[in-house]
mmCIF file of C-alpha atoms in Angstrom:
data_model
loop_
_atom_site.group_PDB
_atom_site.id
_atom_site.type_symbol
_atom_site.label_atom_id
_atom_site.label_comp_id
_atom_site.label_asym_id
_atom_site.label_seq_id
_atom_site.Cartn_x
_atom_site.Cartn_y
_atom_site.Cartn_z
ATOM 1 C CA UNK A 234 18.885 29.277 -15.100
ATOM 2 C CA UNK A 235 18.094 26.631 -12.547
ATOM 3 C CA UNK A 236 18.304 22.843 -14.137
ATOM 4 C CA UNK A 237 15.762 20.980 -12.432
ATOM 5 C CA UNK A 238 15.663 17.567 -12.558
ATOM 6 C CA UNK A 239 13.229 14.481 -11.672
ATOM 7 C CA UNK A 240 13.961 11.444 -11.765
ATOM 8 C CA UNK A 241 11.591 8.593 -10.945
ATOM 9 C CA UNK A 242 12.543 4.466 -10.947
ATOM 10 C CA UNK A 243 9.961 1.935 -9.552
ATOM 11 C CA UNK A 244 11.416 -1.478 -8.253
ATOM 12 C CA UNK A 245 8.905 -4.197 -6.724
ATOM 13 C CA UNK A 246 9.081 -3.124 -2.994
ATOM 14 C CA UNK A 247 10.082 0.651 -3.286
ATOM 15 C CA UNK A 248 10.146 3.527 -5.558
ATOM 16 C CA UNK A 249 13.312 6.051 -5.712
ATOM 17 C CA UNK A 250 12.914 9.507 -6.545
ATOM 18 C CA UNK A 251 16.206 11.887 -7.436
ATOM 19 C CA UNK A 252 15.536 15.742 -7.916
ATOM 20 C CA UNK A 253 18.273 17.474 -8.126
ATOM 21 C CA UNK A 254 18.566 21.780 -8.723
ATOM 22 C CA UNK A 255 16.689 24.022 -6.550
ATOM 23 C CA UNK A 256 13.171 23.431 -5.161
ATOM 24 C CA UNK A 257 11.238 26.730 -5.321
ATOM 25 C CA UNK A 258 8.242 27.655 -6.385
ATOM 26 C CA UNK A 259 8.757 27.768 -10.220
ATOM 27 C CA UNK A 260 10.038 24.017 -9.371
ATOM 28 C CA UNK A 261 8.196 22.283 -7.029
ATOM 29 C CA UNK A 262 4.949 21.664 -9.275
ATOM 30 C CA UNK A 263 7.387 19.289 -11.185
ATOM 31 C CA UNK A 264 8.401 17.038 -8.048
ATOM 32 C CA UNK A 265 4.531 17.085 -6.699
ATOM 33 C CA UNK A 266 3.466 15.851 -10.723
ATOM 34 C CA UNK A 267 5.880 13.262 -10.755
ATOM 35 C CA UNK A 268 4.527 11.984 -7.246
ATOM 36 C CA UNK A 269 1.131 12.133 -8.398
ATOM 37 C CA UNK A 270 1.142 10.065 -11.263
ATOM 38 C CA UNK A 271 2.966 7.358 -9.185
ATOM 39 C CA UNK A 272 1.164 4.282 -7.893
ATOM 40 C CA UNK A 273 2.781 3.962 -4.589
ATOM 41 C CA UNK A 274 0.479 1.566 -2.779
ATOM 42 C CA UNK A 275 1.622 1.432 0.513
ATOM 43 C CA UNK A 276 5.311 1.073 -0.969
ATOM 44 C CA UNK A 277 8.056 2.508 0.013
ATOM 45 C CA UNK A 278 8.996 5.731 -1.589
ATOM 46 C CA UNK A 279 12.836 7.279 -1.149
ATOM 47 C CA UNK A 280 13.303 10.684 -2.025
ATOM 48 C CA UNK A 281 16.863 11.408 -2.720
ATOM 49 C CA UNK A 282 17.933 14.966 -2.538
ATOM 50 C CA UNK A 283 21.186 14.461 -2.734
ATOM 51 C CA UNK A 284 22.217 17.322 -5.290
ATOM 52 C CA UNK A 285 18.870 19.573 -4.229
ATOM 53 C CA UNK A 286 20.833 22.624 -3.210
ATOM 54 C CA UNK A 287 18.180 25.108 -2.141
ATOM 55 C CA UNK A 288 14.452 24.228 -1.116
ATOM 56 C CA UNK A 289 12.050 27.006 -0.133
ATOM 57 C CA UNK A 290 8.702 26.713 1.522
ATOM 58 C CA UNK A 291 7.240 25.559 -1.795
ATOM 59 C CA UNK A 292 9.424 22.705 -1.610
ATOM 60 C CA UNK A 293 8.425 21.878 2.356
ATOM 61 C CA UNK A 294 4.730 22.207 1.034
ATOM 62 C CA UNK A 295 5.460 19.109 -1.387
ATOM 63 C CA UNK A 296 7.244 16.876 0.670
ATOM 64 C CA UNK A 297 4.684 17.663 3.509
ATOM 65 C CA UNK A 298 1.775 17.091 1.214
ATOM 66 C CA UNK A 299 3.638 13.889 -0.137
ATOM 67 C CA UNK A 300 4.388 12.645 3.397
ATOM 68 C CA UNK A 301 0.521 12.582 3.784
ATOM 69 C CA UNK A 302 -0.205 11.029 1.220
ATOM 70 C CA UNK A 303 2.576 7.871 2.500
ATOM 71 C CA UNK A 304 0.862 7.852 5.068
ATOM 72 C CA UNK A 305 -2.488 7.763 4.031
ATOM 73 C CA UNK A 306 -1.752 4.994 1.756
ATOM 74 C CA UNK A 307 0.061 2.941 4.296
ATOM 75 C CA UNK A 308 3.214 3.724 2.790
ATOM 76 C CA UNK A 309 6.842 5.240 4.388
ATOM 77 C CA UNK A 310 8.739 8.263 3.269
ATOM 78 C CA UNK A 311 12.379 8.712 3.331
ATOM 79 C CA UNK A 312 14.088 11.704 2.528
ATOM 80 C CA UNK A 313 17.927 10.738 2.035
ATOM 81 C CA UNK A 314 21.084 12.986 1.164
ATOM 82 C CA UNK A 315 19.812 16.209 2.887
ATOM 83 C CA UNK A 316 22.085 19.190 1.863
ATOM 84 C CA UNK A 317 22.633 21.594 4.802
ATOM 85 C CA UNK A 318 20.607 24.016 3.328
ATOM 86 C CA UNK A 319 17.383 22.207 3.032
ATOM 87 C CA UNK A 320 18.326 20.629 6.326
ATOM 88 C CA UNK A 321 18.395 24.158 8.048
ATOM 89 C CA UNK A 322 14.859 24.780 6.399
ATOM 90 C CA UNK A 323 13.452 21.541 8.100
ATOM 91 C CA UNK A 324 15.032 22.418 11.492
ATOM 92 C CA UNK A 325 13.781 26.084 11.281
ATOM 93 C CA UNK A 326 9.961 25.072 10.782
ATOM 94 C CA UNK A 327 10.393 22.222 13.000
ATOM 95 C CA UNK A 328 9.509 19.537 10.407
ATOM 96 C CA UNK A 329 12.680 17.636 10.337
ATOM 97 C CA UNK A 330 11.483 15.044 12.854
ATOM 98 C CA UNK A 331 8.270 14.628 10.474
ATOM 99 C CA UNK A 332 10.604 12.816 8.138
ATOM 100 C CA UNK A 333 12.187 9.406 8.056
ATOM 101 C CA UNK A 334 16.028 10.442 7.242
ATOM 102 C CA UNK A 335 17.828 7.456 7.057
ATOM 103 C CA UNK A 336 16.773 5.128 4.163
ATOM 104 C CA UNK A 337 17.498 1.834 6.230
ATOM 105 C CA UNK A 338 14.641 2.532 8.441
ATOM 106 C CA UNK A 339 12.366 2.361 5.294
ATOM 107 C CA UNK A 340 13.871 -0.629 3.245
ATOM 108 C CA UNK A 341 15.438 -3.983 4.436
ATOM 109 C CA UNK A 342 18.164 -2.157 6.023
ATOM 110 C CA UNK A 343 20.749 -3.297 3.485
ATOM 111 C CA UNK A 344 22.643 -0.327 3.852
ATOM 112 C CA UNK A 345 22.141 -0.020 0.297
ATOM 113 C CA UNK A 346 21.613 3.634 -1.504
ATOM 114 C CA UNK A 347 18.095 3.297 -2.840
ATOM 115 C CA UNK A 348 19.197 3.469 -6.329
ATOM 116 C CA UNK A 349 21.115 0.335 -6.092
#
């Protein structure tokens, strides 16, 4: 059985969410309800996916969907801690360069994981 997990903390300038398990389609509605219910506000929002160890096009679909959203609200998306996996999905459908990878370019450029 796949343990999926969700994880959402809000700090004054960003919010951080950690999934970790597989993203599929039985899993993905979980990530995408999380990020609904989230005021983001033209915030920063981190998406760690540090221990995500398979994504599928469901998956893509939510982070695409979610990126729009960012951007709609005059917010940035960061996707940190890409598994090769999930990085070898982005590079296939050529969506890799739609995200923001490195989490400095997002927040003050501490350097900082964005759960510290």
């Amino acid at each position: 059985m796949n343990d999926f997990t969700v994880v959402t903390k809000q700090h004054t300038d960003r919010t951080v969410i950690t999934v970790s398990g597989e993203m599929d389609l039985h899993t993905s509605p979980r990530l995408a309800q999380a990020a609904t219910i989230i005021p983001l506000g033209g915030k920063a929002l981190y998406l760690d996916l540090t221990d995500v160890s398979f994504m599928d096009s469901s998956g893509l679909n939510v982070l695409v969907r979610l990126r729009r959203r960012m951007r709609a609200e005059g917010g940035r998306l960061a996707i940190t801690g890409l598994g090769s996996q999930p990085t070898r999905l982005l590079k296939i459908t050529d969506t890799y360069e739609l995200f923001t990878t490195d989490a400095a370019a997002v927040g003050s450029g501490s350097g900082r994981r964005p759960s510290d």
